[in-house]
Tab-separated table of C-alpha atoms in Angstrom:
chain	number	residue	atom	x	y	z
A	1	MET	CA	20.068	51.403	-12.863
A	2	ALA	CA	19.372	51.404	-8.995
A	3	TRP	CA	21.481	51.771	-6.510
A	4	ASN	CA	21.447	52.456	-2.516
A	5	SER	CA	22.983	55.348	-0.921
A	6	LEU	CA	23.922	55.480	2.794
A	7	ASP	CA	20.653	56.917	3.487
A	8	ASP	CA	18.868	53.541	2.424
A	9	VAL	CA	20.857	50.921	4.436
A	10	ALA	CA	20.827	50.414	8.231
A	11	LEU	CA	24.330	51.194	9.504
A	12	ALA	CA	23.624	51.549	13.547
A	13	GLY	CA	25.985	48.699	15.113
A	14	LYS	CA	26.908	47.048	11.817
A	15	VAL	CA	30.699	46.938	10.729
A	16	VAL	CA	30.761	48.928	7.345
A	17	LEU	CA	33.616	47.592	4.761
A	18	THR	CA	34.214	50.455	2.983
A	19	ARG	CA	35.982	50.232	-0.155
A	20	VAL	CA	38.175	53.459	-0.856
A	21	ASP	CA	40.630	54.946	-3.324
A	22	ILE	CA	43.512	56.395	-0.932
A	23	ASN	CA	46.254	55.408	-3.416
A	24	VAL	CA	47.998	58.662	-3.044
A	25	PRO	CA	51.546	59.823	-4.171
A	26	MET	CA	54.230	59.243	-1.650
A	27	GLU	CA	57.977	61.070	-1.535
A	28	ASP	CA	60.401	60.219	1.148
A	29	GLY	CA	57.813	58.433	3.322
A	30	LYS	CA	55.649	61.315	3.058
A	31	VAL	CA	52.291	61.741	1.493
A	32	THR	CA	52.587	64.885	-1.032
A	33	ASP	CA	49.068	64.855	-2.186
A	34	ALA	CA	46.293	63.796	0.383
A	35	THR	CA	43.108	64.711	-1.754
A	36	ARG	CA	41.992	61.653	-2.190
A	37	ILE	CA	42.083	61.065	1.442
A	38	GLU	CA	40.105	64.144	2.077
A	39	LYS	CA	37.449	62.672	-0.505
A	40	ILE	CA	36.422	60.104	1.803
A	41	VAL	CA	35.729	62.340	4.497
A	42	PRO	CA	32.024	62.294	3.871
A	43	THR	CA	31.657	58.915	3.849
A	44	VAL	CA	33.267	58.067	6.791
A	45	GLU	CA	31.754	60.812	8.974
A	46	ASP	CA	28.421	59.840	7.948
A	47	ILE	CA	28.563	56.165	8.688
A	48	ILE	CA	29.980	57.173	11.969
A	49	ALA	CA	27.312	59.593	12.379
A	50	ARG	CA	24.715	56.744	11.755
A	51	GLY	CA	26.366	54.380	14.351
A	52	GLY	CA	28.523	52.498	12.166
A	53	LYS	CA	32.123	51.147	12.207
A	54	VAL	CA	34.062	52.026	9.282
A	55	VAL	CA	36.507	49.330	8.021
A	56	LEU	CA	38.490	50.789	5.119
A	57	LEU	CA	39.537	48.472	2.102
A	58	ALA	CA	41.823	49.933	-0.088
A	59	HIS	CA	44.871	49.110	-2.807
A	60	PHE	CA	48.037	50.852	-3.034
A	61	ASP	CA	50.264	50.925	-6.071
A	62	ARG	CA	50.844	47.226	-8.069
A	63	PRO	CA	52.284	44.674	-5.796
A	64	LYS	CA	51.006	42.136	-8.413
A	65	GLY	CA	49.624	40.001	-5.787
A	66	LYS	CA	52.709	39.730	-3.737
A	67	VAL	CA	53.713	41.386	0.008
A	68	VAL	CA	55.722	44.282	-0.639
A	69	PRO	CA	56.752	46.570	2.325
A	70	GLU	CA	57.056	49.632	0.597
A	71	MET	CA	53.532	49.512	-0.683
A	72	SER	CA	52.217	48.784	2.720
A	73	LEU	CA	49.211	51.037	3.620
A	74	SER	CA	50.672	51.020	7.013
A	75	ARG	CA	52.830	54.050	5.639
A	76	ILE	CA	49.956	56.248	5.148
A	77	VAL	CA	48.521	56.072	8.190
A	78	PRO	CA	49.805	59.362	10.138
A	79	ALA	CA	48.163	60.918	6.554
A	80	VAL	CA	44.717	59.225	7.317
A	81	GLU	CA	44.792	60.084	10.780
A	82	ALA	CA	45.711	63.685	10.119
A	83	VAL	CA	42.641	64.175	7.619
A	84	LEU	CA	39.924	62.289	9.182
A	85	LYS	CA	40.713	63.567	12.778
A	86	ARG	CA	40.326	60.143	14.060
A	87	LYS	CA	42.529	57.502	15.653
A	88	VAL	CA	43.328	54.831	12.745
A	89	VAL	CA	43.561	50.960	13.780
A	90	PHE	CA	45.661	49.155	11.350
A	91	GLY	CA	45.164	45.571	10.233
A	92	THR	CA	48.027	43.850	8.745
A	93	ASP	CA	45.809	42.013	6.524
A	94	CYS	CA	42.718	42.672	4.684
A	95	VAL	CA	40.963	39.120	5.709
A	96	GLY	CA	41.328	36.615	8.620
A	97	ALA	CA	42.423	36.711	12.185
A	98	ALA	CA	44.808	39.986	11.736
A	99	ALA	CA	41.878	41.837	10.276
A	100	GLN	CA	39.512	40.538	12.673
A	101	THR	CA	41.900	41.511	15.571
A	102	ALA	CA	42.264	45.190	14.053
A	103	ILE	CA	38.196	45.479	13.806
A	104	ALA	CA	37.802	44.336	17.507
A	105	ALA	CA	40.403	46.418	18.785
A	106	SER	CA	38.999	49.685	17.397
A	107	GLY	CA	36.948	51.652	19.832
A	108	PRO	CA	33.753	54.208	19.278
A	109	GLY	CA	34.578	56.666	16.807
A	110	GLU	CA	38.193	55.117	15.611
A	111	VAL	CA	38.591	54.115	11.895
A	112	VAL	CA	39.770	50.731	10.677
A	113	LEU	CA	42.373	50.566	7.940
A	114	LEU	CA	43.135	47.275	6.589
A	115	GLU	CA	46.292	46.144	4.700
A	116	ASN	CA	46.699	46.515	0.859
A	117	THR	CA	43.951	44.503	-1.085
A	118	ARG	CA	46.483	43.757	-3.787
A	119	PHE	CA	48.678	41.982	-1.647
A	120	HIS	CA	46.454	38.938	-2.552
A	121	ALA	CA	46.798	37.612	-5.981
A	122	GLY	CA	42.806	37.078	-5.903
A	123	GLU	CA	42.124	40.671	-5.802
A	124	GLU	CA	42.790	41.365	-9.561
A	125	LYS	CA	41.352	38.229	-10.521
A	126	ASN	CA	38.217	38.783	-8.839
A	127	ASP	CA	38.297	35.832	-6.877
A	128	PRO	CA	34.952	34.512	-5.098
A	129	ALA	CA	36.795	32.995	-2.355
A	130	LEU	CA	38.747	36.011	-1.629
A	131	ALA	CA	35.734	38.265	-1.455
A	132	ALA	CA	34.044	35.628	0.648
A	133	ASP	CA	36.735	36.023	3.304
A	134	MET	CA	36.909	39.870	2.979
A	135	ALA	CA	32.647	39.506	3.672
A	136	ARG	CA	33.044	37.578	7.092
A	137	LEU	CA	34.606	40.725	8.396
A	138	GLY	CA	31.673	43.062	8.102
A	139	ASP	CA	27.928	43.641	7.928
A	140	VAL	CA	27.568	46.148	5.087
A	141	TYR	CA	29.589	46.791	2.270
A	142	VAL	CA	29.933	50.402	0.922
A	143	ASN	CA	32.017	51.236	-2.404
A	144	ASP	CA	33.189	54.967	-2.218
A	145	ALA	CA	36.030	54.243	-4.846
A	146	PHE	CA	34.429	55.322	-8.588
A	147	SER	CA	37.800	55.553	-9.568
A	148	ALA	CA	38.759	52.339	-9.221
A	149	ALA	CA	35.083	50.977	-10.445
A	150	HIS	CA	36.179	50.232	-13.802
A	151	ARG	CA	38.110	47.099	-12.581
A	152	ALA	CA	36.265	43.770	-11.707
A	153	HIS	CA	38.624	42.972	-8.554
A	154	ALA	CA	37.238	41.045	-5.362
A	155	SER	CA	36.936	44.431	-3.399
A	156	THR	CA	35.185	46.337	-5.908
A	157	GLU	CA	33.042	43.767	-7.550
A	158	ALA	CA	32.360	40.302	-6.049
A	159	LEU	CA	32.437	41.602	-2.704
A	160	ALA	CA	29.483	43.739	-3.639
A	161	ARG	CA	27.466	40.768	-4.353
A	162	LEU	CA	27.854	39.092	-0.786
A	163	LEU	CA	26.478	41.845	1.316
A	164	PRO	CA	23.902	44.694	1.634
A	165	LYS	CA	25.523	47.479	-0.447
A	166	ALA	CA	25.335	50.843	-1.281
A	167	ALA	CA	27.502	53.817	-2.689
A	168	GLY	CA	29.466	56.445	-0.960
A	169	ARG	CA	28.855	59.841	-0.650
A	170	LEU	CA	31.739	60.236	-3.179
A	171	MET	CA	30.575	57.612	-5.499
A	172	GLU	CA	26.919	58.687	-5.035
A	173	ALA	CA	28.118	62.006	-6.285
A	174	GLU	CA	30.073	60.746	-9.102
A	175	LEU	CA	26.953	58.940	-10.393
A	176	LYS	CA	24.635	61.547	-10.426
A	177	ALA	CA	26.838	63.985	-11.953
A	178	LEU	CA	27.810	61.213	-14.749
A	179	ASP	CA	23.869	60.761	-15.319
A	180	ALA	CA	23.607	64.788	-15.345
A	181	ALA	CA	26.256	65.052	-18.035
A	182	LEU	CA	25.502	62.085	-20.375
A	183	GLY	CA	22.853	59.508	-18.949
A	184	ASN	CA	19.766	61.750	-18.881
A	185	PRO	CA	21.283	65.472	-19.544
A	186	ALA	CA	19.874	68.778	-19.916
A	187	ARG	CA	20.134	69.630	-23.556
A	188	PRO	CA	21.818	70.763	-25.830
A	189	VAL	CA	24.989	68.786	-24.932
A	190	MET	CA	28.782	69.750	-25.791
A	191	ALA	CA	31.462	67.626	-24.946
A	192	VAL	CA	35.026	68.562	-25.560
A	193	VAL	CA	37.798	66.204	-25.844
A	194	GLY	CA	41.281	67.177	-25.913
A	195	GLY	CA	44.599	65.495	-25.888
A	196	ALA	CA	47.532	64.093	-28.039
A	197	LYS	CA	45.880	61.125	-30.187
A	198	VAL	CA	43.073	59.913	-31.723
A	199	SER	CA	44.082	56.187	-31.143
A	200	THR	CA	43.426	56.420	-27.614
A	201	LYS	CA	39.896	58.033	-27.597
A	202	LEU	CA	38.599	56.221	-30.725
A	203	GLU	CA	35.769	54.797	-28.472
A	204	LEU	CA	34.888	57.726	-26.337
A	205	LEU	CA	34.640	59.934	-29.913
A	206	GLY	CA	32.424	57.188	-31.621
A	207	ASN	CA	30.266	57.193	-28.289
A	208	LEU	CA	29.886	60.700	-28.107
A	209	VAL	CA	28.785	61.423	-31.798
A	210	SER	CA	25.402	59.832	-31.076
A	211	LYS	CA	25.068	61.233	-27.479
A	212	VAL	CA	25.838	65.074	-27.910
A	213	GLU	CA	24.794	68.114	-30.175
A	214	HIS	CA	28.018	69.715	-29.894
A	215	LEU	CA	31.984	67.910	-30.174
A	216	VAL	CA	34.824	70.085	-29.882
A	217	ILE	CA	38.142	68.367	-30.777
A	218	GLY	CA	41.388	69.905	-29.327
A	219	GLY	CA	45.162	69.152	-28.991
A	220	GLY	CA	47.034	66.839	-31.233
A	221	MET	CA	43.999	64.832	-32.094
A	222	ALA	CA	42.515	68.069	-34.176
A	223	ASN	CA	45.341	68.067	-36.231
A	224	THR	CA	44.835	64.129	-37.311
A	225	PHE	CA	41.161	65.456	-38.463
A	226	LEU	CA	42.788	68.284	-39.967
A	227	VAL	CA	44.722	65.872	-42.028
A	228	ALA	CA	41.898	63.856	-42.764
A	229	GLN	CA	40.357	66.943	-44.527
A	230	GLY	CA	43.050	67.448	-46.564
A	231	ILE	CA	44.525	70.027	-44.538
A	232	GLU	CA	48.568	70.154	-44.134
A	233	VAL	CA	49.797	70.620	-40.652
A	234	GLY	CA	53.703	70.647	-41.254
A	235	LYS	CA	55.405	69.218	-38.271
A	236	SER	CA	52.551	68.874	-35.859
A	237	LEU	CA	51.565	65.731	-33.820
A	238	ALA	CA	49.306	63.960	-36.055
A	239	GLU	CA	48.459	60.639	-36.465
A	240	ARG	CA	48.154	60.193	-40.390
A	241	ASP	CA	47.399	56.590	-40.686
A	242	MET	CA	44.312	57.226	-38.490
A	243	ALA	CA	42.940	59.720	-41.339
A	244	ASP	CA	40.308	56.999	-42.490
A	245	THR	CA	39.088	56.717	-39.165
A	246	ALA	CA	38.595	60.383	-38.413
A	247	ARG	CA	36.795	60.648	-41.441
A	248	GLU	CA	34.323	57.865	-40.586
A	249	ILE	CA	33.868	59.732	-37.362
A	250	LEU	CA	33.107	62.579	-38.979
A	251	ALA	CA	30.485	60.912	-41.346
A	252	LYS	CA	28.934	58.979	-38.106
A	253	ALA	CA	28.687	62.604	-36.603
A	254	LYS	CA	26.994	64.383	-39.713
A	255	GLU	CA	24.577	61.235	-39.771
A	256	ALA	CA	23.689	61.623	-36.022
A	257	GLY	CA	23.372	65.480	-36.363
A	258	CYS	CA	26.158	66.544	-34.089
A	259	LYS	CA	28.403	69.473	-35.168
A	260	ILE	CA	31.903	68.449	-34.869
A	261	HIS	CA	34.279	71.773	-34.049
A	262	LEU	CA	37.655	71.875	-35.451
A	263	PRO	CA	40.397	74.807	-35.117
A	264	VAL	CA	39.640	77.294	-38.039
A	265	ASP	CA	42.505	79.058	-36.863
A	266	VAL	CA	45.762	77.871	-34.893
A	267	VAL	CA	48.753	78.866	-32.969
A	268	VAL	CA	51.939	78.101	-34.752
A	269	ALA	CA	55.862	77.642	-33.892
A	270	HIS	CA	58.818	76.286	-34.887
A	271	GLU	CA	59.453	74.433	-31.715
A	272	PHE	CA	57.987	72.789	-28.629
A	273	LYS	CA	58.989	74.937	-25.840
A	274	ALA	CA	57.811	77.546	-23.310
A	275	ASN	CA	57.397	81.305	-24.717
A	276	ALA	CA	58.960	79.835	-28.550
A	277	PRO	CA	58.047	82.766	-31.176
A	278	SER	CA	54.543	82.051	-32.434
A	279	SER	CA	52.065	83.312	-34.426
A	280	ILE	CA	48.001	83.041	-34.974
A	281	MET	CA	47.138	81.988	-38.806
A	282	VAL	CA	44.348	80.364	-40.672
A	283	VAL	CA	44.237	76.502	-40.148
A	284	THR	CA	45.015	76.113	-43.626
A	285	ALA	CA	48.250	78.178	-43.555
A	286	CYS	CA	50.642	76.278	-41.535
A	287	PRO	CA	54.085	76.045	-42.956
A	288	ALA	CA	55.943	73.160	-43.476
A	289	ASP	CA	58.129	73.604	-40.549
A	290	GLY	CA	55.664	74.571	-38.226
A	291	MET	CA	53.507	73.011	-35.515
A	292	ILE	CA	50.167	73.804	-34.114
A	293	LEU	CA	50.412	74.046	-30.337
A	294	ASP	CA	47.098	75.538	-29.575
A	295	ALA	CA	43.761	76.490	-31.119
A	296	GLY	CA	43.815	80.233	-32.104
A	297	SER	CA	41.388	83.087	-30.765
A	298	GLU	CA	38.644	82.811	-33.497
A	299	THR	CA	38.273	79.106	-32.856
A	300	VAL	CA	37.760	80.055	-29.219
A	301	ALA	CA	35.206	82.476	-29.970
A	302	ARG	CA	33.151	79.918	-31.846
A	303	ILE	CA	33.504	77.245	-29.109
A	304	LYS	CA	32.314	80.046	-26.643
A	305	ALA	CA	29.303	80.944	-28.751
A	306	ALA	CA	28.015	77.355	-29.165
A	307	MET	CA	28.735	76.730	-25.456
A	308	SER	CA	26.328	79.641	-24.535
A	309	GLN	CA	23.652	77.631	-26.134
A	310	CYS	CA	24.308	74.540	-24.576
A	311	ALA	CA	23.107	73.299	-21.204
A	312	THR	CA	25.351	70.475	-20.239
A	313	LEU	CA	29.089	70.602	-20.846
A	314	ILE	CA	31.223	67.552	-20.618
A	315	TRP	CA	35.303	67.790	-20.821
A	316	ASN	CA	38.159	65.598	-20.833
A	317	GLY	CA	41.276	66.724	-22.466
A	318	PRO	CA	43.141	70.269	-22.999
A	319	LEU	CA	42.962	72.365	-26.499
A	320	GLY	CA	46.701	72.657	-26.467
A	321	ALA	CA	50.077	72.189	-25.132
A	322	PHE	CA	48.486	73.596	-21.874
A	323	GLU	CA	51.422	73.002	-20.096
A	324	LEU	CA	53.442	75.242	-21.890
A	325	THR	CA	52.786	79.169	-22.135
A	326	PRO	CA	51.171	80.672	-24.193
A	327	PHE	CA	49.862	77.458	-25.571
A	328	ASP	CA	47.453	77.287	-22.750
A	329	ALA	CA	45.574	80.213	-23.924
A	330	ALA	CA	42.679	78.521	-25.613
A	331	THR	CA	42.252	75.694	-23.080
A	332	ASN	CA	42.208	78.595	-20.332
A	333	ALA	CA	39.768	80.798	-22.184
A	334	THR	CA	37.314	78.388	-22.888
A	335	ALA	CA	37.243	76.863	-19.361
A	336	LYS	CA	37.032	80.222	-17.658
A	337	GLU	CA	33.949	80.705	-19.966
A	338	ALA	CA	32.446	77.102	-18.955
A	339	ALA	CA	33.185	78.374	-15.235
A	340	ARG	CA	31.410	81.806	-16.027
A	341	LEU	CA	28.242	79.952	-17.502
A	342	THR	CA	28.061	77.460	-14.700
A	343	ALA	CA	28.498	80.146	-11.965
A	344	ALA	CA	25.572	82.087	-13.453
A	345	GLY	CA	23.245	79.187	-13.725
A	346	HIS	CA	23.388	78.521	-17.322
A	347	LEU	CA	25.699	75.208	-17.593
A	348	ILE	CA	25.956	72.315	-15.769
A	349	SER	CA	29.462	71.198	-16.455
A	350	VAL	CA	31.007	67.882	-15.541
A	351	ALA	CA	34.871	67.437	-16.171
A	352	GLY	CA	37.403	64.369	-15.633
A	353	GLY	CA	40.912	62.892	-16.788
A	354	GLY	CA	44.057	63.776	-15.141
A	355	ASP	CA	45.329	66.225	-17.835
A	356	THR	CA	41.916	68.045	-17.456
A	357	VAL	CA	41.783	68.541	-13.811
A	358	ALA	CA	45.275	70.060	-14.284
A	359	ALA	CA	44.231	72.283	-16.966
A	360	LEU	CA	41.212	73.341	-15.231
A	361	ASN	CA	43.030	73.982	-12.031
A	362	GLN	CA	45.513	75.850	-13.966
A	363	ALA	CA	43.189	78.195	-15.657
A	364	GLY	CA	41.450	78.816	-12.436
A	365	ALA	CA	38.124	77.515	-13.404
A	366	ALA	CA	37.718	74.191	-11.461
A	367	ASP	CA	35.960	75.723	-8.204
A	368	ASP	CA	33.245	76.699	-10.677
A	369	PHE	CA	32.206	73.726	-12.582
A	370	THR	CA	29.635	71.692	-11.279
A	371	PHE	CA	31.600	68.499	-10.736
A	372	ILE	CA	34.990	67.576	-11.721
A	373	SER	CA	35.975	63.727	-11.434
A	374	THR	CA	39.293	62.629	-9.799
A	375	ALA	CA	38.887	59.555	-11.631
A	376	GLY	CA	41.208	58.785	-14.978
A	377	GLY	CA	40.252	55.766	-16.268
A	378	ALA	CA	36.891	55.014	-15.084
A	379	PHE	CA	35.772	58.235	-16.349
A	380	LEU	CA	37.061	58.042	-19.571
A	381	GLU	CA	35.507	54.304	-19.887
A	382	TRP	CA	32.107	55.623	-18.240
A	383	MET	CA	32.543	58.050	-21.299
A	384	GLU	CA	32.867	55.431	-23.791
A	385	GLY	CA	29.693	53.974	-22.960
A	386	LYS	CA	31.352	50.980	-20.930
A	387	VAL	CA	29.857	49.329	-18.057
A	388	LEU	CA	31.871	49.413	-15.236
A	389	PRO	CA	31.727	46.572	-13.045
A	390	GLY	CA	31.946	48.241	-9.768
A	391	VAL	CA	28.943	50.459	-10.627
A	392	ALA	CA	26.909	47.207	-12.029
A	393	ALA	CA	27.672	45.582	-8.841
A	394	LEU	CA	25.581	47.988	-6.394
A	395	ASN	CA	22.622	47.702	-8.757
A	396	VAL	CA	19.927	46.710	-6.556
């Protein structure tokens, strides 16, 4: 698809309706993690530098179409001002007179933040009338919220079809990284997919086997694949009712020429807690009262060897119970190798998903990855090969 960046649209003297994701965590009335606000800085600064007036559209929490005071975006104005280092004028609605008044009241270099789009029932229904009311407020539409792009909402989809439009800098970076990872990647490509359940990532695995040369399956879902091959996994987390599905995926991978990497050795403990006594054993030796909590060192060595032959890596999910030491070892070691290869210029590495970001940060590897997406559901749906409405609406 073809889409405009900020470089492709005239912004001077224009009111720029800018859809962002600043749905940040709060505690005791204070923002506890401003990362999502920090991510919008390049887009805001660029629009202002090009002579545009920034009007931020955003959702916050899930008010389900009703005005819920504790979900008002007014609560995060101080945090937005602190991050942007600019005055923020708040509008008590995202449409109508209140929004128009806020926009008119803002001066040069100031930013307007309009109230929670989800206070309107039409937002999540992708109501064209609500989108039209929003469109009357501005001259240009910019979407910088990839993390909300899998939702066909009024402010992410319908509005994009009513005004000259462009991707913001964060959206642009996401789209370029995703294209480099799966759309038009340098080959060979390796995908690392971990997590607890096969059932939540069926579409993902089904899509990847036809797109990549190497697929590493880790975490609890690897146990399901082991069971499907007749390997006993004791008390390990496994979806035994998904064995037939796992076998279908293995067959599809073989047909597509995709090599599946499953554990050949595992770290086994008898209780699920940090620093529980454990031992490494061949994958076929898990005792009936044992739990597989991580991949073993030989498995990691084989993944590293395959990774060294690849040009692109896409990663979603940990290889073991990374939140508990020492069952973070396989994830940490593999992530550090990916970071090393990336820093050396041998690998394009793209990762995403909540657990993934946490695991890579914990491993100290995140900074060297080519790109880490902070989008959860949107990143996963994109990996599944789905069309994201908020991205499709930017097509020109």
